[in-house]
Short mmCIF file of C-alpha atoms in Angstrom, two decimals:
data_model
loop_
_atom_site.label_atom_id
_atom_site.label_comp_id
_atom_site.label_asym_id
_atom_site.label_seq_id
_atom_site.Cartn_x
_atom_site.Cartn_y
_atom_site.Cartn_z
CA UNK A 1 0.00 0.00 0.00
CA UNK A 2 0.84 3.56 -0.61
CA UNK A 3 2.46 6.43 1.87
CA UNK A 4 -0.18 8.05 1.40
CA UNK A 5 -4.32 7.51 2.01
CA UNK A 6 -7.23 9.21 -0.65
CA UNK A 7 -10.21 9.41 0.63
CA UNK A 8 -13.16 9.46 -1.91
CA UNK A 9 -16.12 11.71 -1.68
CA UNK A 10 -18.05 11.41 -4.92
CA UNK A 11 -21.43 9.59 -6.09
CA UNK A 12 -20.30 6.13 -5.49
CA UNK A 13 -23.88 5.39 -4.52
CA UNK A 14 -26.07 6.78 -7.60
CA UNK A 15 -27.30 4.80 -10.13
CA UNK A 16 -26.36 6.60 -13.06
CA UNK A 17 -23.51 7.61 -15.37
CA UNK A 18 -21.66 9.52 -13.12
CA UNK A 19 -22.36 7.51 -10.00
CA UNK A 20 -20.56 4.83 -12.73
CA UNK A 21 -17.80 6.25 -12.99
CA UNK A 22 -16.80 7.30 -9.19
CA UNK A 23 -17.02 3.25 -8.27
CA UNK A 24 -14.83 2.34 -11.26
CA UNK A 25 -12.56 5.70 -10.45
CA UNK A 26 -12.44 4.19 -6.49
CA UNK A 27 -11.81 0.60 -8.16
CA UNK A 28 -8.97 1.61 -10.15
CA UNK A 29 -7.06 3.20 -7.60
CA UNK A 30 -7.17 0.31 -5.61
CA UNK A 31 -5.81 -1.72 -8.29
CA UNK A 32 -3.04 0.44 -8.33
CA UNK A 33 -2.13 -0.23 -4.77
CA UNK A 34 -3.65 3.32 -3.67
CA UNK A 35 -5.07 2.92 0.04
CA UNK A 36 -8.38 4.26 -0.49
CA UNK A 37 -11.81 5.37 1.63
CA UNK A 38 -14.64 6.00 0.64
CA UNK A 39 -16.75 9.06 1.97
CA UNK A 40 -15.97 10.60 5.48
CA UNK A 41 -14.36 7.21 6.53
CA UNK A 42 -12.16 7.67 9.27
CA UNK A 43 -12.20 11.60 8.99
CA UNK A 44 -9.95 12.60 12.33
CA UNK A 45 -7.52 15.33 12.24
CA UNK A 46 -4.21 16.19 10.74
CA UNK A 47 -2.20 15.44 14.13
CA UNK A 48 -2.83 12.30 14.50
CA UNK A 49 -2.83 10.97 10.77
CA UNK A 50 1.28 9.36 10.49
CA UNK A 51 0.37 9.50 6.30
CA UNK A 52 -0.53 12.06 4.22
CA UNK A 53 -3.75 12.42 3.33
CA UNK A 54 -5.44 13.30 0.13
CA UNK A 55 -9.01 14.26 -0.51
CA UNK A 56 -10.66 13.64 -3.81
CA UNK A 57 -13.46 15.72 -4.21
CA UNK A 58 -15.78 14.08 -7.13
CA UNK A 59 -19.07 16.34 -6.43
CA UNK A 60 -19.60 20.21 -8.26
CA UNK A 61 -16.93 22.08 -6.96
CA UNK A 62 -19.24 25.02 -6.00
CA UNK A 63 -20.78 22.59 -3.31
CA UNK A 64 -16.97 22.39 -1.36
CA UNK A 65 -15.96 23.82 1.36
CA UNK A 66 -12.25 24.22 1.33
CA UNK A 67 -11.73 25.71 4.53
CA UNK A 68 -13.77 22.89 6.42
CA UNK A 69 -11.55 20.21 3.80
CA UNK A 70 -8.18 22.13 4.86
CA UNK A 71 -8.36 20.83 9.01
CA UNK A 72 -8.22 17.09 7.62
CA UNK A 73 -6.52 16.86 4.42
CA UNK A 74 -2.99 17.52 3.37
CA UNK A 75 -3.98 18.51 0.08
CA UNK A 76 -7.39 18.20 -1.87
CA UNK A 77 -7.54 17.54 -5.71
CA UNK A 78 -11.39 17.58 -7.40
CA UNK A 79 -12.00 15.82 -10.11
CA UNK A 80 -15.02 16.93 -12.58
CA UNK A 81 -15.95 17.21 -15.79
CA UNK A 82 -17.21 19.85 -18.16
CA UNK A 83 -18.94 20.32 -21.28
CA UNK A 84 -18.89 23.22 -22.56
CA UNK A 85 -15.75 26.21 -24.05
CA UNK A 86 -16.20 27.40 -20.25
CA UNK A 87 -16.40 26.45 -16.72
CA UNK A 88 -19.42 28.15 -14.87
CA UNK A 89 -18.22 31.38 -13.07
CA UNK A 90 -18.88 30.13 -9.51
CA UNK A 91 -16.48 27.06 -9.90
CA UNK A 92 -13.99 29.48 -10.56
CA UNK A 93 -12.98 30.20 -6.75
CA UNK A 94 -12.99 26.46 -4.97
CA UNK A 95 -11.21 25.27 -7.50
CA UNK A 96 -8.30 27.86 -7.46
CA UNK A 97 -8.57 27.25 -3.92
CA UNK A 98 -7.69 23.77 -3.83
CA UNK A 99 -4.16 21.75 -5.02
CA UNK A 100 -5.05 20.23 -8.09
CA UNK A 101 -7.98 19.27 -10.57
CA UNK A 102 -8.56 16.10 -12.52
CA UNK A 103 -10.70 16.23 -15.91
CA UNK A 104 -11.13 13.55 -18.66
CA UNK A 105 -10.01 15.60 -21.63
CA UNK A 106 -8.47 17.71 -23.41
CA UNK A 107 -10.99 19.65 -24.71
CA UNK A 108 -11.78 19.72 -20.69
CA UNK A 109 -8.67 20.65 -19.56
CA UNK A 110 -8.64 23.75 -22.18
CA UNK A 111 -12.15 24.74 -20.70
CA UNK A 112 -10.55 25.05 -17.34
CA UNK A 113 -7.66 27.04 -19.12
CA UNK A 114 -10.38 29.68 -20.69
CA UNK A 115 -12.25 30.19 -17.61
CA UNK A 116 -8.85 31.57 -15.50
CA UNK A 117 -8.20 27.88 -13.42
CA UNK A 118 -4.56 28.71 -12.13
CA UNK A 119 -4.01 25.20 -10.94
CA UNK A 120 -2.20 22.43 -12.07
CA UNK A 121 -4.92 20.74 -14.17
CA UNK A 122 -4.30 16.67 -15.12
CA UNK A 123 -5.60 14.84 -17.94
CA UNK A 124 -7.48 11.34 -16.00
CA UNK A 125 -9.37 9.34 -18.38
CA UNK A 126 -12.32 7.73 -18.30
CA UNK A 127 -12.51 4.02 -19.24
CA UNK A 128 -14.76 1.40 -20.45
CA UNK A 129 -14.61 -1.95 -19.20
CA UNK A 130 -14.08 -4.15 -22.67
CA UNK A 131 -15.01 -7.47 -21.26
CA UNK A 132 -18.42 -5.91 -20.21
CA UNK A 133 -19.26 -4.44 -23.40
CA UNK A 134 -18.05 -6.68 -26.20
CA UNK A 135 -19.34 -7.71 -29.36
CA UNK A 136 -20.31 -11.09 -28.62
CA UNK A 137 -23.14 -9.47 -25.94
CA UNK A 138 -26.41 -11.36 -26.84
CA UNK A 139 -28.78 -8.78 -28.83
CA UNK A 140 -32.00 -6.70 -27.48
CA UNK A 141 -34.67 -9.42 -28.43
CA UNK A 142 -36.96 -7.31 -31.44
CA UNK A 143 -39.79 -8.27 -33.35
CA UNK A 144 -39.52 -7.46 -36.88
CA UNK A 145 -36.27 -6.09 -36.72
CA UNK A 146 -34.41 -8.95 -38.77
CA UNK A 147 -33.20 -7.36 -42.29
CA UNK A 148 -33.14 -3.69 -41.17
CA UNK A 149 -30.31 -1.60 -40.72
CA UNK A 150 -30.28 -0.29 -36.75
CA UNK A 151 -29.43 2.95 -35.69
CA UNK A 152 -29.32 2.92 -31.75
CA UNK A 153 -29.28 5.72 -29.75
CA UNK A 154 -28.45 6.08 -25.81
CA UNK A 155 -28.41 9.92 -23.54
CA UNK A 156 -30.43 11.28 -21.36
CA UNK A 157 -33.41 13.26 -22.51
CA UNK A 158 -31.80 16.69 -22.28
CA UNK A 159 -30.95 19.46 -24.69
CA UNK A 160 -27.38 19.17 -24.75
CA UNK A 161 -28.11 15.38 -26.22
CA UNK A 162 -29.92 17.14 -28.95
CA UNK A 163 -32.43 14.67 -29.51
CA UNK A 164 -34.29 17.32 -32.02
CA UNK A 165 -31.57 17.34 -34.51
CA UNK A 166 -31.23 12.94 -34.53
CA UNK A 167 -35.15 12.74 -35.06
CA UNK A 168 -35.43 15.63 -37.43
CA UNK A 169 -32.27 14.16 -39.72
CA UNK A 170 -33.69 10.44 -38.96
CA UNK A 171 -37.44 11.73 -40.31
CA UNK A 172 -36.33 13.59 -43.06
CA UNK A 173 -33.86 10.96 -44.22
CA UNK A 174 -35.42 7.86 -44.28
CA UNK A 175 -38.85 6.74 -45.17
CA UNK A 176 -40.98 3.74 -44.58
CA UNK A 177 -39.21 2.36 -48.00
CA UNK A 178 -35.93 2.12 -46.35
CA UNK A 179 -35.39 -1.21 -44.21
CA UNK A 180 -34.18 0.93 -41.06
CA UNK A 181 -34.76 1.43 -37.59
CA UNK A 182 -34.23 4.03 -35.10
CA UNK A 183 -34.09 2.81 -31.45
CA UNK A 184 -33.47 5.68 -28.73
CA UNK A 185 -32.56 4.52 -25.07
CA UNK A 186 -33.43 7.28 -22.96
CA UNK A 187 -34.66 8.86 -19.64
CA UNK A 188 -36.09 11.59 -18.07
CA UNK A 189 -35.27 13.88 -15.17
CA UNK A 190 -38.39 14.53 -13.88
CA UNK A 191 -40.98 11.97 -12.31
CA UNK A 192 -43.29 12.67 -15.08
CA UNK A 193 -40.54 12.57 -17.55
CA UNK A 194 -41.99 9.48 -18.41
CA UNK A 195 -41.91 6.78 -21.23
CA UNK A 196 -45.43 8.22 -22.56
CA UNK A 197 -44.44 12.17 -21.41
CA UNK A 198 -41.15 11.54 -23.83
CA UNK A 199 -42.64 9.93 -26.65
CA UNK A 200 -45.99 13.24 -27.06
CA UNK A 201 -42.78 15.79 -26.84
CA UNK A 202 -41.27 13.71 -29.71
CA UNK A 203 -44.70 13.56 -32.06
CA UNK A 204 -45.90 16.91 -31.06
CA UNK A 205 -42.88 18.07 -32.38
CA UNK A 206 -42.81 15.76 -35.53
CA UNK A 207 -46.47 17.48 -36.35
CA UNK A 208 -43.77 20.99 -36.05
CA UNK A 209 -42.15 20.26 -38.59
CA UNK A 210 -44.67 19.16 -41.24
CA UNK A 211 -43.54 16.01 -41.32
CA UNK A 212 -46.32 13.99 -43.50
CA UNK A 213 -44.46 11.52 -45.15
CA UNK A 214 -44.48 7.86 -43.62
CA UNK A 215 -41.48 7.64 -41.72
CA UNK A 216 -39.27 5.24 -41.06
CA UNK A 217 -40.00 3.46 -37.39
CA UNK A 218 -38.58 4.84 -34.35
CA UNK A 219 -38.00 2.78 -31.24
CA UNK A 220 -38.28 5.25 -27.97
CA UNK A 221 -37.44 3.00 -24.65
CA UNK A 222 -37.30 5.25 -21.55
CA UNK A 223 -37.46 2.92 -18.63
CA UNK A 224 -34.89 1.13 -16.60
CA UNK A 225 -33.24 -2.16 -18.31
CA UNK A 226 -31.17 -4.32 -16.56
CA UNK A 227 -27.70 -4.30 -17.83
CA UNK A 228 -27.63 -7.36 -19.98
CA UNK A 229 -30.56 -5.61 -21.81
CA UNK A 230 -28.30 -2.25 -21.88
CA UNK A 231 -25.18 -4.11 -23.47
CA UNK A 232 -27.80 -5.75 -25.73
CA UNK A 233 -28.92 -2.51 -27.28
CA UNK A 234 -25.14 -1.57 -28.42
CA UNK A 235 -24.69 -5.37 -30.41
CA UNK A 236 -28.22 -5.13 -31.92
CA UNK A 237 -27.13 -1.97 -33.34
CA UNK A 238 -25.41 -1.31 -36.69
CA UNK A 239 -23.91 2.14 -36.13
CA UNK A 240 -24.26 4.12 -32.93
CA UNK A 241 -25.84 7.78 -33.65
CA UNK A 242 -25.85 10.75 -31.29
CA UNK A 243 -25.17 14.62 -32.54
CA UNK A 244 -24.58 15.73 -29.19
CA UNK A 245 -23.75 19.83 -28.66
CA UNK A 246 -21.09 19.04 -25.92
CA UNK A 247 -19.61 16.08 -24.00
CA UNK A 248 -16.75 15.76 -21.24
CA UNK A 249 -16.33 12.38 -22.33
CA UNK A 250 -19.55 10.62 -23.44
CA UNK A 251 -19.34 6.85 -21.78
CA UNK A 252 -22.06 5.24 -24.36
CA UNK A 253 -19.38 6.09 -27.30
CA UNK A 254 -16.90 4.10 -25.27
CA UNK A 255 -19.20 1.49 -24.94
CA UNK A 256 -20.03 1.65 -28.57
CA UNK A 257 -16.77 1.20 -29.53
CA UNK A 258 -16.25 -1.32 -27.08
CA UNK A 259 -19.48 -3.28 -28.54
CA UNK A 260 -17.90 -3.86 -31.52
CA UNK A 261 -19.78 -0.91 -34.03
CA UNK A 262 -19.10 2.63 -35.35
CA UNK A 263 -20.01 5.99 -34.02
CA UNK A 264 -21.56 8.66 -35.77
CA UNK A 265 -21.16 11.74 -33.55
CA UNK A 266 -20.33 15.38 -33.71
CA UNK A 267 -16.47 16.49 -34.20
CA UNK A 268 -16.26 18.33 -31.04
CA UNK A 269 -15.82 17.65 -27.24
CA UNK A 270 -13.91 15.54 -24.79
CA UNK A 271 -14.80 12.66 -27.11
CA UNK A 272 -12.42 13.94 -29.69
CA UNK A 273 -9.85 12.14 -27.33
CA UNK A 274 -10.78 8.81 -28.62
CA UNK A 275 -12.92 9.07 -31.57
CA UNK A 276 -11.34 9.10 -35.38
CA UNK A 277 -11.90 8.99 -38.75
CA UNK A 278 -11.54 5.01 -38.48
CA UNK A 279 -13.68 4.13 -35.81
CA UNK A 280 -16.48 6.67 -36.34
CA UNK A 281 -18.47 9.28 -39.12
CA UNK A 282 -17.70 12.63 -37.46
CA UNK A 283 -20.65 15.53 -38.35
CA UNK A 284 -19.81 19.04 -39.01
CA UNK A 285 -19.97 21.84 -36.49
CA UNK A 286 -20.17 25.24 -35.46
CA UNK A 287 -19.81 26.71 -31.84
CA UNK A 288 -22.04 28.73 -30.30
CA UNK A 289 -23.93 29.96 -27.52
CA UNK A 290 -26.31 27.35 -25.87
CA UNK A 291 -28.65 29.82 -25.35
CA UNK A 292 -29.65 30.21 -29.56
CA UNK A 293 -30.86 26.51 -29.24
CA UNK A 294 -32.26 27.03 -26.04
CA UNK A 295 -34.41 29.62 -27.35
CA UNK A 296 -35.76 27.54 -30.32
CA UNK A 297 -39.18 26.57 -30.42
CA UNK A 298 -37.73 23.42 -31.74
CA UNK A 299 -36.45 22.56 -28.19
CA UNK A 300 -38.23 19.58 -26.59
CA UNK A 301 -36.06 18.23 -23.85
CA UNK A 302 -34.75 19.19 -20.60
CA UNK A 303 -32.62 22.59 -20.83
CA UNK A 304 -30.66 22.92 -18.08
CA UNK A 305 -29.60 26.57 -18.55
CA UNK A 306 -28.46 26.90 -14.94
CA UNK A 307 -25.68 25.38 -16.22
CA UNK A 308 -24.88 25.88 -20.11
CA UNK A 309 -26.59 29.63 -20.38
CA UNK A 310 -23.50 31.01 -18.57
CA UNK A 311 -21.78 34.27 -20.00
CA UNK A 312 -18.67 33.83 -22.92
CA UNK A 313 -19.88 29.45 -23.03
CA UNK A 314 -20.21 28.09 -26.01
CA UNK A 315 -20.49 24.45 -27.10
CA UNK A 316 -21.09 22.71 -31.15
CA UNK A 317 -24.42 22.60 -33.28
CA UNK A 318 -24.30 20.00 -35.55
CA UNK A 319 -24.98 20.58 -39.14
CA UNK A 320 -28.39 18.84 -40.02
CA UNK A 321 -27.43 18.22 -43.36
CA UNK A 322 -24.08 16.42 -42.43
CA UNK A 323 -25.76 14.14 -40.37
CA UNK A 324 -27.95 13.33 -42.60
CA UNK A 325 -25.34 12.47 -45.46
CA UNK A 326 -23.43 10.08 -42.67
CA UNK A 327 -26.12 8.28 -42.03
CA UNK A 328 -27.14 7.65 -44.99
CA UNK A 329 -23.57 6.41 -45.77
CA UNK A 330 -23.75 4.19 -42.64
CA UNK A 331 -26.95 2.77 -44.30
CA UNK A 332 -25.68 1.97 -47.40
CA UNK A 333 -22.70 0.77 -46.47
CA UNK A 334 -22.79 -1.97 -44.11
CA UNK A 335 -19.44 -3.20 -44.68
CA UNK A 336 -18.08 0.14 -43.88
CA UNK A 337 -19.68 0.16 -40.52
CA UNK A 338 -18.25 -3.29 -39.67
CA UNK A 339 -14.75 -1.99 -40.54
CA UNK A 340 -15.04 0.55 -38.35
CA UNK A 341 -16.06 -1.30 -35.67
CA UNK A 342 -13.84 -3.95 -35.79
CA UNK A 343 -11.02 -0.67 -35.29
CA UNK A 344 -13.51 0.38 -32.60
CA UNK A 345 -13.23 -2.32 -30.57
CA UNK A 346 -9.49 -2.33 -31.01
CA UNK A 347 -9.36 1.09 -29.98
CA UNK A 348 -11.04 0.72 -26.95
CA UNK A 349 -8.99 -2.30 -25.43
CA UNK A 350 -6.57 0.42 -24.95
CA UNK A 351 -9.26 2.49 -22.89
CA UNK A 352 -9.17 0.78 -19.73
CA UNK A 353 -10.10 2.18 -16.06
CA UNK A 354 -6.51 0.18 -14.86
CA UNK A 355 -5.51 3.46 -17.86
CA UNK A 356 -7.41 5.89 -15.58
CA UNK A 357 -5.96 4.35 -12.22
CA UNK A 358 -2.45 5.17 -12.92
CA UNK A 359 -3.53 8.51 -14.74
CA UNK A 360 -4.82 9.32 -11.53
CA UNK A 361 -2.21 7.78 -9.26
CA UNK A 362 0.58 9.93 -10.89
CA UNK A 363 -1.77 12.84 -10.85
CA UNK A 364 -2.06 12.22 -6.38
CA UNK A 365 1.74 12.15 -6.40
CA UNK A 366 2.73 14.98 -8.21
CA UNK A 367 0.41 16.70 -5.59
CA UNK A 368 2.06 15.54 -2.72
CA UNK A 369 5.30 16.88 -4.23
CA UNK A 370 4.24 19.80 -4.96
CA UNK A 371 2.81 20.30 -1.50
CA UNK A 372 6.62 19.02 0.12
#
C-alpha cells in the first residue's frame, strides 16, 4: 500500500452515469495499490494521521468547502468534468482554492484554461470496461427487426443530447421504403418525464415540422433495463448515432466502440480524445452559444440553462445536413460500418479504467510533491 491515504467523496452510490464512474474511479485506484476510503471514513484530524492524506473531491466544486476540507486533508484535488468552451463562473474560486484538478479531456482541460483555473490541471481518463461491453453481448430481443439496418441511440433526454436534430435528420432521411430502424434509449429527469411524457414531446414536435411523409419506425425506450438488456442494445445496433452539442467524455461512445460498431457523432468535445476517422463518421460543427438553441421553439427536452446559459460558453451545433449524409452512408454501407467497428473495438482495449488508475495515481503524487 501507498504512503499516502485518498479518501473518496463522490457519487459512489447513484445509479447513473456519473455515479458509474466514481465506483470504477475508487476501483482503479485500488488496483493500483492506492489505500483508499470511501466518503468521510475515518475523517480525524491532521495530528494524529502518520500519512498524508489526500481528498478527492468528485461532487460540483461550488458545493466544497475548502476551509472545512483544509483541518483534515494535506492537500485536496477535485476531479469533474465539463462540457462546454467554459467552466461556470462560480467554480472558478474552490477550484483555485484547492491543489489540483482532474478532468477527462483535453478539450476539458482547455475549458478550465479559458475560464482563468490557475491550478495544475491533469488529464485522467475515463474508461470502459471491454469485457463488459463486447461484441459477442447477446442482442436486445426485437420483433420485426431482422433485415433492417439499426441505428441505436443512448443519452439522457436533455438538450445538450440534442435529440431534435437525430429525429429531425432520422425523419427527413429515411422513409418507410428504407429497411431501417431508429431505437433511442433514454430517460427523463423529472418523475413525469416518463416513457409516454417523452414519446408526445417527440410527435408533437414531428407534427412541427410538417412532417407527413411515412417515416421510417422509431424505437423510444425510456425505462430502466437491466444491464444485460443495456449491453444488448449496443450489439443489436449497426452504427451508434448521437449529434450531441457538448460532452466531457460521453461513456455510451466508449461502450459503442467497445461493442464492436461505429459511431456517428459530432467532431467536437472531450470525445475527440478517442474518436477518429476510423472508428467513427464525425458531423460538421459550429460553436455557439447554448442559449440560440435554447431559445428555439424546436427545443423539446430538458434545458438545463443553470448550467450551459453562462456568459462567454459556447459548445457545437451539428450541421443537419451532415448528419444526414453520414447516415445515410452508414446505411448503405454496411461493410463500412463493420470496418469501423472492428477498429472500434481495437481502440477501446486500450481504454481501460486500470488506464485511468495510474492517470490518476501519478496525478495524487505529483500533488504531494508539490505540496513538500
Amino acid at each position: 500500500m501507498t504512503r499516502y491515504q485518498v479518501v473518496w467523496k463522490g457519487p459512489v452510490k447513484r445509479a447513473s452515469g456519473l455515479g458509474s464512474v466514481s465506483r470504477e474511479y475508487v476501483r482503479a485506484l485500488r488496483r493500483q495499490g492506492v489505500s483508499t476510503a470511501v466518503g468521510t471514513a475515518r475523517k480525524r484530524s491532521l495530528r494524529n494521521s502518520k500519512r498524508p492524506r489526500v481528498l478527492i473531491y468528485h461532487y460540483p466544486p461550488d458545493t466544497l468547502n475548502v476551509k472545512k476540507e483544509r483541518k483534515h486533508f494535506n492537500a485536496i484535488i477535485i476531479n469533474t468534468v465539463w462540457e462546454t468552451t467554459r467552466i461556470p463562473n462560480r467554480w472558478r474560486t474552490p477550484i483555485n482554492r484547492v491543489d489540483g484538478v482532474c478532468v477527462p479531456s483535453r478539450q476539458n482541460k482547455q475549458a478550465m484554461r479559458n475560464s482563468g483555473v490557475k491550478v495544475p490541471i491533469f488529464i485522467v481518463p475515463h474508461g470502459v470496461n471491454s469485457r463488459t461491453f463486447n461484441p459477442r453481448n447477446r442482442k436486445l430481443p426485437l420483433k420485426n427487426a431482422n433485415g433492417r439496418f439499426i441505428f441505436v441511440s443512448v443519452f439522457g433526454f436533455q438538450h445538450r443530447k440534442n435529440p431534435e436534430a437525430l429525429l429531425k435528420a432520422y425523419w427527413e432521411e429515411f422513409s418507410s421504403k428504407d429497411k431501417v430502424l431508429l431505437i433511442i434509449k433514454t430517460n427523463g429527469y423529472a418523475p413525469y418525464q416518463n416513457e409516454r411524457w417523452i414519446r408526445n414531446r417527440m410527435l408533437t414536435y414531428k407534427k412541427r415540422l410538417g412532417i407527413r411523409k411515412k417515416t421510417a419506425p422509431v424505437m423510444v425506450i425510456a425505462r430502466r433495463l437491466n444491464s444485460e438488456k443495456l449491453r444488448g442494445i449496443y450489439t443489436r445496433g449497426h452504427a451508434f448515432v448521437l449529434p450531441t452539442r457538448g460532452e466531457g467524455v460521453g461513456l455510451p461512445f466508449l461502450e459503442a466502440l467497445a461493442s464492436g460498431i461505429p459511431v456517428i457523432a459530432t467532431g467536437w468535445g472531450g470525445h475527440m480524445d478517442f474518436l477518429t476517422s476510423k472508428n467513427s463518421f464525425l458531423i460538421n460543427y459550429r460553436l455557439q452559444s447554448p442559449v440560440i438553441g435554447m431559445n428555439r421553439k424546436s427545443s423539446i427536452s430538458t434545458q438545463f440553462r443553470y448550467l450551459f446559459a453562462g456568459k462567454g460558453q459556447r459548445w457545437a451545433e451539428p450541421d443537419i445536413g451532415s448528419l444526414k449524409r453520414l447516415m445515410r452512408k452508414a446505411y448503405k454501407n454496411p461493410l463500412l460500418c463493420k470496418k469501423k467497428g472492428r477498429r472500434g473495438r481495437l481502440d477501446a482495449l486500450n481504454l481501460s479504467w486500470n488506464r485511468a488508475g495510474i492517470s490518476l495515481k501519478k496525478a495524487v503524487e505529483k500533488v504531494i510533491r508539490n505540496k513538500r
